Tab-separated table of C-alpha atoms in Angstrom:
chain	number	residue	atom	x	y	z
B	1	MET	CA	-49.499	19.317	18.958
B	2	ASN	CA	-47.099	16.639	17.960
B	3	SER	CA	-44.383	17.304	15.288
B	4	VAL	CA	-44.223	16.101	12.424
B	5	PRO	CA	-40.970	13.871	12.113
B	6	GLU	CA	-38.275	14.798	9.407
B	7	PRO	CA	-37.625	12.243	7.068
B	8	ALA	CA	-34.674	10.110	7.128
B	9	LYS	CA	-31.760	11.224	4.982
B	10	VAL	CA	-31.096	8.798	2.411
B	11	LYS	CA	-27.247	8.336	2.136
B	12	LYS	CA	-25.299	9.412	-0.801
B	13	ILE	CA	-23.523	6.985	-2.664
B	14	ASN	CA	-19.498	7.627	-2.103
B	15	LEU	CA	-17.991	6.928	-6.166
B	16	LEU	CA	-14.798	6.485	-4.273
B	17	ASP	CA	-16.108	2.829	-3.308
B	18	PHE	CA	-15.702	1.882	-6.554
B	19	ASP	CA	-12.509	0.614	-9.234
B	20	ARG	CA	-12.821	1.438	-12.744
B	21	LYS	CA	-14.700	-1.850	-12.827
B	22	GLY	CA	-17.237	-0.958	-10.250
B	23	LEU	CA	-18.405	2.604	-11.958
B	24	ALA	CA	-18.778	0.936	-15.216
B	25	ALA	CA	-21.243	-1.205	-13.636
B	26	PHE	CA	-22.722	1.767	-11.429
B	27	PHE	CA	-23.246	3.554	-14.852
B	28	VAL	CA	-24.241	0.982	-16.815
B	29	GLY	CA	-27.270	0.290	-14.383
B	30	LEU	CA	-28.142	4.154	-14.791
B	31	GLY	CA	-28.344	3.631	-18.348
B	32	GLU	CA	-25.500	5.442	-19.240
B	33	LYS	CA	-22.256	4.133	-21.258
B	34	PRO	CA	-19.689	2.406	-18.989
B	35	PHE	CA	-16.830	5.040	-20.738
B	36	ARG	CA	-18.429	7.003	-18.258
B	37	ALA	CA	-16.698	5.657	-15.771
B	38	THR	CA	-13.051	6.725	-17.027
B	39	GLN	CA	-14.338	10.090	-17.402
B	40	LEU	CA	-15.509	10.204	-13.903
B	41	LEU	CA	-11.978	8.722	-12.357
B	42	LYS	CA	-9.695	11.553	-14.774
B	43	TRP	CA	-12.061	14.320	-13.323
B	44	ILE	CA	-11.206	12.654	-9.362
B	45	TYR	CA	-8.075	11.551	-9.545
B	46	GLN	CA	-5.841	13.597	-12.070
B	47	GLU	CA	-7.383	17.010	-11.942
B	48	GLY	CA	-8.878	17.014	-8.476
B	49	VAL	CA	-12.235	18.148	-9.485
B	50	THR	CA	-14.842	16.778	-6.805
B	51	ASP	CA	-17.437	19.256	-7.863
B	52	PHE	CA	-19.824	17.541	-10.517
B	53	ASP	CA	-20.981	20.937	-11.770
B	54	LEU	CA	-17.465	21.386	-13.210
B	55	MET	CA	-17.451	18.021	-15.022
B	56	THR	CA	-18.246	19.600	-18.351
B	57	ASN	CA	-17.985	16.231	-20.291
B	58	LEU	CA	-20.741	14.678	-18.513
B	59	SER	CA	-24.434	15.417	-19.612
B	60	LYS	CA	-26.445	17.938	-17.019
B	61	PRO	CA	-28.976	15.579	-16.357
B	62	LEU	CA	-26.229	13.027	-15.274
B	63	ARG	CA	-24.574	15.903	-13.749
B	64	SER	CA	-27.354	16.872	-11.534
B	65	TYR	CA	-28.472	13.255	-10.543
B	66	LEU	CA	-24.890	12.501	-9.152
B	67	ALA	CA	-24.960	16.018	-7.243
B	68	GLU	CA	-28.358	14.680	-5.410
B	69	ASN	CA	-27.943	10.783	-5.249
B	70	CYS	CA	-23.823	10.413	-4.550
B	71	CYS	CA	-20.879	12.266	-3.269
B	72	ILE	CA	-16.596	12.065	-3.157
B	73	GLU	CA	-15.797	12.060	0.551
B	74	THR	CA	-12.331	11.222	1.615
B	75	PRO	CA	-11.574	10.693	5.267
B	76	GLU	CA	-10.469	14.302	6.993
B	77	ILE	CA	-6.992	15.188	8.218
B	78	VAL	CA	-7.755	16.358	11.856
B	79	VAL	CA	-3.416	16.459	13.178
B	80	GLU	CA	-0.574	16.816	10.786
B	81	GLN	CA	2.510	16.356	11.946
B	82	LEU	CA	6.055	16.847	10.033
B	83	ALA	CA	9.254	14.817	11.360
B	84	SER	CA	13.133	16.037	11.414
B	85	ASP	CA	13.849	13.889	8.519
B	86	GLY	CA	10.768	15.343	6.538
B	87	VAL	CA	8.301	12.447	6.854
B	88	TYR	CA	4.430	13.595	7.456
B	89	LYS	CA	2.177	11.445	9.518
B	90	TRP	CA	-1.688	12.600	9.169
B	91	VAL	CA	-4.062	11.382	11.563
B	92	LEU	CA	-7.529	11.249	9.603
B	93	GLN	CA	-10.817	11.511	11.479
B	94	THR	CA	-13.323	8.539	9.373
B	95	HIS	CA	-17.230	8.741	9.202
B	96	CYS	CA	-17.832	6.646	12.504
B	97	GLY	CA	-15.831	8.559	14.676
B	98	ASN	CA	-12.631	6.400	14.557
B	99	ARG	CA	-9.128	7.760	13.213
B	100	VAL	CA	-6.412	6.259	11.687
B	101	GLU	CA	-3.042	7.191	10.623
B	102	THR	CA	-1.149	7.595	7.147
B	103	VAL	CA	2.593	8.485	6.637
B	104	PHE	CA	4.316	10.295	3.448
B	105	ILE	CA	8.421	9.337	3.369
B	106	PRO	CA	10.108	11.669	0.710
B	107	GLU	CA	13.658	10.353	-0.420
B	108	GLU	CA	15.064	11.192	-3.108
B	109	GLY	CA	13.610	10.522	-6.668
B	110	ARG	CA	10.159	9.005	-4.911
B	111	GLY	CA	7.641	9.220	-2.024
B	112	THR	CA	6.316	6.307	-0.124
B	113	LEU	CA	2.988	6.780	1.254
B	114	CYS	CA	1.949	4.082	4.033
B	115	VAL	CA	-1.670	3.828	3.776
B	116	SER	CA	-3.501	2.253	6.466
B	117	SER	CA	-6.408	-0.431	5.620
B	118	GLN	CA	-8.051	-1.469	9.048
B	119	ILE	CA	-8.755	0.656	11.984
B	120	GLY	CA	-6.595	-0.900	14.235
B	121	CYS	CA	-6.143	-4.621	13.918
B	122	ALA	CA	-7.463	-7.920	13.789
B	123	LEU	CA	-4.491	-9.772	14.732
B	124	ALA	CA	-2.460	-9.478	17.658
B	125	CYS	CA	1.225	-9.702	16.583
B	126	THR	CA	3.189	-8.452	20.069
B	127	PHE	CA	5.761	-6.577	18.640
B	128	CYS	CA	3.450	-4.131	16.939
B	129	SER	CA	1.623	-0.876	18.472
B	130	THR	CA	-0.918	-1.065	16.295
B	131	ALA	CA	-1.801	-4.587	17.402
B	132	GLN	CA	-2.044	-3.115	21.000
B	133	GLN	CA	-4.838	-0.624	19.855
B	134	GLY	CA	-7.617	-3.610	19.367
B	135	PHE	CA	-9.562	-3.619	16.209
B	136	ASN	CA	-12.660	-1.864	15.573
B	137	ARG	CA	-13.718	-2.365	11.153
B	138	ASN	CA	-12.568	-2.261	8.040
B	139	LEU	CA	-12.197	1.019	5.950
B	140	ASP	CA	-13.992	1.085	3.193
B	141	THR	CA	-12.237	1.422	-0.175
B	142	SER	CA	-13.238	5.289	-0.306
B	143	GLU	CA	-11.173	5.454	3.333
B	144	ILE	CA	-8.492	3.578	1.868
B	145	ILE	CA	-7.867	5.184	-1.433
B	146	GLY	CA	-9.126	8.267	0.288
B	147	GLN	CA	-5.465	8.275	2.066
B	148	VAL	CA	-3.875	8.815	-1.191
B	149	TYR	CA	-6.233	11.203	-2.446
B	150	VAL	CA	-5.735	13.399	0.893
B	151	ALA	CA	-2.164	13.229	0.875
B	152	GLN	CA	-1.368	14.305	-2.702
B	153	ASN	CA	-3.696	17.225	-2.321
B	154	ARG	CA	-2.050	18.321	1.065
B	155	LEU	CA	1.235	17.688	-0.866
B	156	GLY	CA	0.370	19.542	-3.998
B	157	LYS	CA	3.545	20.881	-6.208
B	158	ASP	CA	6.102	19.925	-3.309
B	159	ALA	CA	6.099	16.555	-3.514
B	160	LYS	CA	4.375	13.203	-5.285
B	161	VAL	CA	3.201	10.251	-4.052
B	162	THR	CA	5.190	7.379	-6.504
B	163	ASN	CA	4.734	4.329	-4.175
B	164	VAL	CA	2.303	2.975	-2.234
B	165	VAL	CA	2.756	0.457	0.886
B	166	MET	CA	-0.071	-0.984	2.363
B	167	MET	CA	1.638	-1.353	5.579
B	168	GLY	CA	-0.252	1.079	7.819
B	169	MET	CA	-2.753	0.106	10.723
B	170	GLY	CA	-4.281	-3.181	10.059
B	171	GLU	CA	-3.657	-6.438	7.878
B	172	PRO	CA	-4.688	-5.672	4.053
B	173	LEU	CA	-5.950	-9.029	3.772
B	174	LEU	CA	-8.033	-9.551	5.941
B	175	ASN	CA	-10.057	-6.365	4.049
B	176	PHE	CA	-9.613	-8.237	0.935
B	177	ASP	CA	-12.212	-6.580	-1.760
B	178	ASN	CA	-11.571	-2.912	-0.583
B	179	VAL	CA	-8.185	-3.215	-0.529
B	180	VAL	CA	-7.991	-4.723	-3.926
B	181	ALA	CA	-10.363	-2.131	-5.539
B	182	ALA	CA	-8.322	0.428	-3.588
B	183	MET	CA	-4.986	-0.755	-5.273
B	184	ASN	CA	-6.847	-0.971	-8.740
B	185	LEU	CA	-7.395	2.563	-8.680
B	186	MET	CA	-3.935	3.179	-7.859
B	187	MET	CA	-2.587	1.317	-10.630
B	188	ASP	CA	-5.433	2.680	-12.894
B	189	ASP	CA	-3.657	4.842	-16.135
B	190	PHE	CA	-7.177	6.816	-15.553
B	191	ALA	CA	-6.476	7.541	-11.639
B	192	TYR	CA	-2.957	7.513	-10.392
B	193	GLY	CA	-1.362	5.181	-12.789
B	194	LEU	CA	1.275	3.548	-10.473
B	195	SER	CA	3.402	0.414	-11.791
B	196	LYS	CA	2.158	-2.418	-10.274
B	197	ARG	CA	6.351	-2.708	-8.966
B	198	ARG	CA	5.330	0.477	-6.948
B	199	VAL	CA	2.425	-0.657	-4.808
B	200	THR	CA	2.885	-2.951	-2.348
B	201	ILE	CA	0.953	-5.550	0.141
B	202	SER	CA	2.417	-6.252	3.323
B	203	THR	CA	0.548	-9.221	4.955
B	204	SER	CA	1.153	-11.518	8.401
B	205	GLY	CA	0.258	-14.193	6.196
B	206	VAL	CA	-3.242	-15.063	5.810
B	207	VAL	CA	-2.327	-17.454	3.274
B	208	PRO	CA	-5.750	-18.419	1.205
B	209	ALA	CA	-5.983	-14.557	0.263
B	210	MET	CA	-2.983	-14.669	-0.459
B	211	ARG	CA	-3.692	-17.360	-3.383
B	212	ARG	CA	-6.726	-15.331	-4.062
B	213	LEU	CA	-4.607	-12.303	-4.795
B	214	THR	CA	-2.358	-13.931	-7.145
B	215	GLU	CA	-5.627	-14.588	-8.726
B	216	VAL	CA	-6.608	-10.960	-9.439
B	217	CYS	CA	-4.233	-8.169	-8.688
B	218	ASP	CA	-0.469	-8.387	-9.184
B	219	VAL	CA	1.195	-6.183	-6.869
B	220	SER	CA	4.478	-6.047	-5.276
B	221	LEU	CA	4.316	-8.909	-2.165
B	222	ALA	CA	5.826	-8.133	1.234
B	223	VAL	CA	5.584	-10.865	4.034
B	224	SER	CA	6.052	-9.500	7.859
B	225	LEU	CA	7.942	-13.153	8.472
B	226	HIS	CA	9.890	-12.247	11.730
B	227	ALA	CA	10.750	-15.783	13.032
B	228	VAL	CA	12.125	-18.706	11.140
B	229	ARG	CA	10.660	-21.539	13.946
B	230	ASP	CA	6.703	-21.908	14.301
B	231	GLU	CA	7.407	-22.048	17.714
B	232	LEU	CA	9.120	-18.572	17.869
B	233	ARG	CA	6.065	-17.473	15.293
B	234	ASP	CA	3.171	-18.528	17.231
B	235	GLU	CA	4.100	-16.492	19.651
B	236	LEU	CA	5.435	-13.503	17.320
B	237	VAL	CA	2.620	-13.743	14.892
B	238	PRO	CA	-0.327	-15.864	16.198
B	239	ILE	CA	-1.948	-16.025	12.935
B	240	ASN	CA	1.124	-18.367	11.938
B	241	LYS	CA	-1.051	-21.086	14.423
B	242	LYS	CA	-3.030	-21.051	11.472
B	243	TYR	CA	-1.015	-20.928	8.263
B	244	PRO	CA	2.694	-22.420	9.357
B	245	LEU	CA	5.693	-21.398	8.473
B	246	LYS	CA	5.153	-24.176	5.741
B	247	GLU	CA	2.040	-23.297	4.401
B	248	LEU	CA	3.215	-19.675	4.099
B	249	MET	CA	6.329	-20.596	1.813
B	250	GLU	CA	4.458	-22.500	-0.275
B	251	ALA	CA	2.382	-19.026	-0.960
B	252	CYS	CA	5.084	-17.363	-1.563
B	253	ARG	CA	6.388	-19.682	-3.840
B	254	GLU	CA	3.293	-19.592	-6.020
B	255	ASN	CA	3.304	-15.793	-6.108
B	256	ALA	CA	6.965	-15.815	-7.202
B	257	LYS	CA	5.951	-17.626	-10.501
B	258	LEU	CA	3.563	-14.710	-11.671
B	259	ALA	CA	6.418	-13.421	-13.334
B	260	PRO	CA	10.190	-13.678	-14.706
B	261	ARG	CA	12.730	-12.343	-11.814
B	262	ARG	CA	9.761	-11.835	-9.374
B	263	THR	CA	10.633	-11.876	-5.955
B	264	VAL	CA	9.157	-11.670	-2.438
B	265	THR	CA	10.019	-9.370	0.472
B	266	PHE	CA	10.376	-10.590	3.402
B	267	GLU	CA	9.811	-8.340	6.556
B	268	TYR	CA	12.184	-8.985	9.517
B	269	VAL	CA	12.077	-7.139	12.764
B	270	MET	CA	15.064	-7.190	15.241
B	271	LEU	CA	14.626	-8.068	18.457
B	272	ASP	CA	17.209	-8.266	20.790
B	273	GLY	CA	17.696	-11.736	22.005
B	274	VAL	CA	14.340	-13.378	20.656
B	275	ASN	CA	15.185	-13.960	16.718
B	276	ASP	CA	18.534	-12.401	15.969
B	277	SER	CA	21.006	-14.644	16.911
B	278	LEU	CA	23.223	-16.110	14.132
B	279	GLU	CA	21.112	-19.455	13.979
B	280	ASP	CA	18.203	-17.250	13.353
B	281	ALA	CA	20.174	-15.933	10.494
B	282	TYR	CA	21.199	-19.394	9.397
B	283	GLY	CA	17.671	-20.663	9.876
B	284	LEU	CA	16.400	-18.114	8.199
B	285	VAL	CA	18.892	-18.685	4.589
B	286	GLU	CA	17.605	-22.323	5.061
B	287	LEU	CA	13.738	-21.521	5.492
B	288	LEU	CA	14.035	-19.107	2.208
B	289	LYS	CA	16.279	-21.141	-0.152
B	290	THR	CA	13.580	-22.067	-2.195
B	291	VAL	CA	11.684	-18.881	-2.387
B	292	PRO	CA	13.112	-15.971	-4.675
B	293	ALA	CA	13.532	-13.469	-1.505
B	294	LYS	CA	14.691	-10.115	-0.495
B	295	ILE	CA	14.804	-9.684	2.918
B	296	ASN	CA	13.792	-5.889	4.860
B	297	LEU	CA	15.308	-5.917	7.842
B	298	ILE	CA	13.637	-3.598	10.535
B	299	PRO	CA	14.979	-1.979	13.684
B	300	PHE	CA	12.523	-2.679	16.662
B	301	ASN	CA	10.979	0.529	17.050
B	302	PRO	CA	9.729	0.620	20.672
B	303	PHE	CA	6.565	1.642	22.163
B	304	PRO	CA	5.220	2.381	25.889
B	305	ASN	CA	4.417	-1.077	27.809
B	306	SER	CA	6.655	-3.403	25.201
B	307	SER	CA	8.943	-5.679	27.047
B	308	TYR	CA	11.132	-6.004	23.538
B	309	ARG	CA	14.352	-4.071	22.968
B	310	CYS	CA	15.851	-3.483	19.106
B	311	SER	CA	18.915	-5.433	18.809
B	312	SER	CA	22.123	-4.182	18.549
B	313	LYS	CA	24.208	-2.321	15.404
B	314	ASN	CA	26.705	-4.577	15.634
B	315	ARG	CA	23.838	-7.747	15.737
B	316	ILE	CA	22.155	-6.581	13.150
B	317	HIS	CA	25.272	-5.876	10.952
B	318	GLN	CA	25.816	-9.428	11.564
B	319	PHE	CA	22.759	-10.389	10.455
B	320	LYS	CA	22.818	-8.859	7.512
B	321	THR	CA	25.874	-9.803	6.341
B	322	LEU	CA	25.515	-13.259	6.902
B	323	LEU	CA	22.226	-13.455	4.577
B	324	ASN	CA	24.245	-11.060	1.985
B	325	ASP	CA	27.041	-13.640	1.765
B	326	ALA	CA	24.407	-16.659	1.667
B	327	GLY	CA	23.458	-14.615	-1.663
B	328	ILE	CA	19.870	-12.984	-0.199
B	329	VAL	CA	19.762	-9.755	-1.023
B	330	THR	CA	19.319	-8.172	2.505
B	331	THR	CA	18.781	-4.341	3.576
B	332	VAL	CA	18.206	-2.514	7.063
B	333	ARG	CA	15.418	-0.587	6.788
B	334	LYS	CA	16.564	3.465	7.803
B	335	THR	CA	14.156	4.341	11.052
B	336	ARG	CA	12.383	7.045	9.518
B	337	GLY	CA	9.545	9.304	11.647
B	338	GLU	CA	10.793	8.148	14.844
B	339	ASP	CA	10.277	11.372	16.909
B	340	ILE	CA	6.574	11.896	15.616
B	341	ASP	CA	5.542	7.832	16.345
B	342	ALA	CA	5.396	7.678	12.384
B	343	ALA	CA	8.424	4.725	12.356
B	344	CYS	CA	7.196	1.200	11.355
B	345	GLY	CA	5.060	-0.801	13.644
B	346	GLN	CA	4.106	2.557	15.529
B	347	LEU	CA	0.907	3.735	14.055
B	348	VAL	CA	-1.692	3.998	16.605
B	349	GLY	CA	-4.873	6.171	15.405
B	350	GLN	CA	-7.719	6.302	17.728
B	351	VAL	CA	-9.600	3.259	17.959
B	352	LYS	CA	-13.026	2.124	19.634
B	353	ASP	CA	-11.636	-1.305	19.928
B	354	LYS	CA	-14.603	-3.833	19.366
B	355	SER	CA	-12.448	-6.940	20.098
B	356	ARG	CA	-11.743	-5.965	23.802
B	357	ARG	CA	-7.899	-6.235	23.639
B	358	HIS	CA	-7.582	-3.077	25.837
B	359	LEU	CA	-9.505	-4.790	28.582
B	360	LYS	CA	-7.529	-8.226	28.062
B	361	LEU	CA	-4.144	-6.235	28.493
B	362	LYS	CA	-5.217	-4.287	31.225
B	363	LEU	CA	-6.246	-7.232	32.996
B	364	ALA	CA	-3.180	-9.007	32.896
B	365	GLY	CA	-1.279	-6.165	33.287
B	366	ALA	CA	-3.029	-6.045	37.131
B	367	GLU	CA	-2.395	-10.223	37.162
B	368	ASN	CA	1.249	-9.415	36.784
B	369	VAL	CA	1.597	-6.718	38.927
B	370	ALA	CA	-0.320	-8.830	41.646
């Protein structure tokens, strides 16, 4: 006797995938008023309520429909680590079995959450551990904003997420729509209500997406620069071959015009004997002379099988002094969470690589040994 196959389960709609505009359109499609979107946002992000039955200002028929057809799901914490300096790192399981990492950095008067945008990274920056893991896919909006939701719930009353930096795993501008929707939720007064100055997106220089960003979402911009010559940046940040420094600087100037006194933050990892000469510092001054800029010098954080070393403290100090003397506000990023591999460039997660980068690196290593 043949068994009757069970009917396929219909995938529920994850409401965390919508910003307010998207939610309003969703409710209008159900024959509801657009203001239902603001009600739902407040329940989820401000009250922390995920049970539709408890959302008492929604009608019973609407609650029943949402319970049957929708869900509010975030990535799941599978590992939590606390560094000696108070930094938290969470390894989060996604629905496809891959894992990403999120880091919370507490400071006096603020708490910064470093959020991932992709599983792995589609780029191949040579000084970054994440880039060596390969690439699987873009994160959904729910998986991006879900990192904020999970982190804030886990921290509870002990700490608060006041700032978000899209500087975790992945290149945010290669996941444009999902990242923008998540940042909209971060800044929405009915969700997390963060100031646009407290939400920062970091890019390696995806120029067309940078220009598109200025049209749809006003957040702080950070650019992973790391070199002042195209030849070296081609090696360190390979996307420079497609969008060289001249195009990148023009896009930065356009972004700086969005508001008075607006500056672009440039991230510059300090690599011993590679990009840390005083000639490089003078080149940086020249490169940024027409861009309102701040510079964040990042001591290189080592990872297994890397050939790079961090510049000496003395060289980093000389580099910083030269830039400051030239009138460019320059800071050195304090390394945080290093003992749990939560520092800049160290996030790796668990990636089922679809780019075959693992295999290419292994073959290259075998050839070098031979």
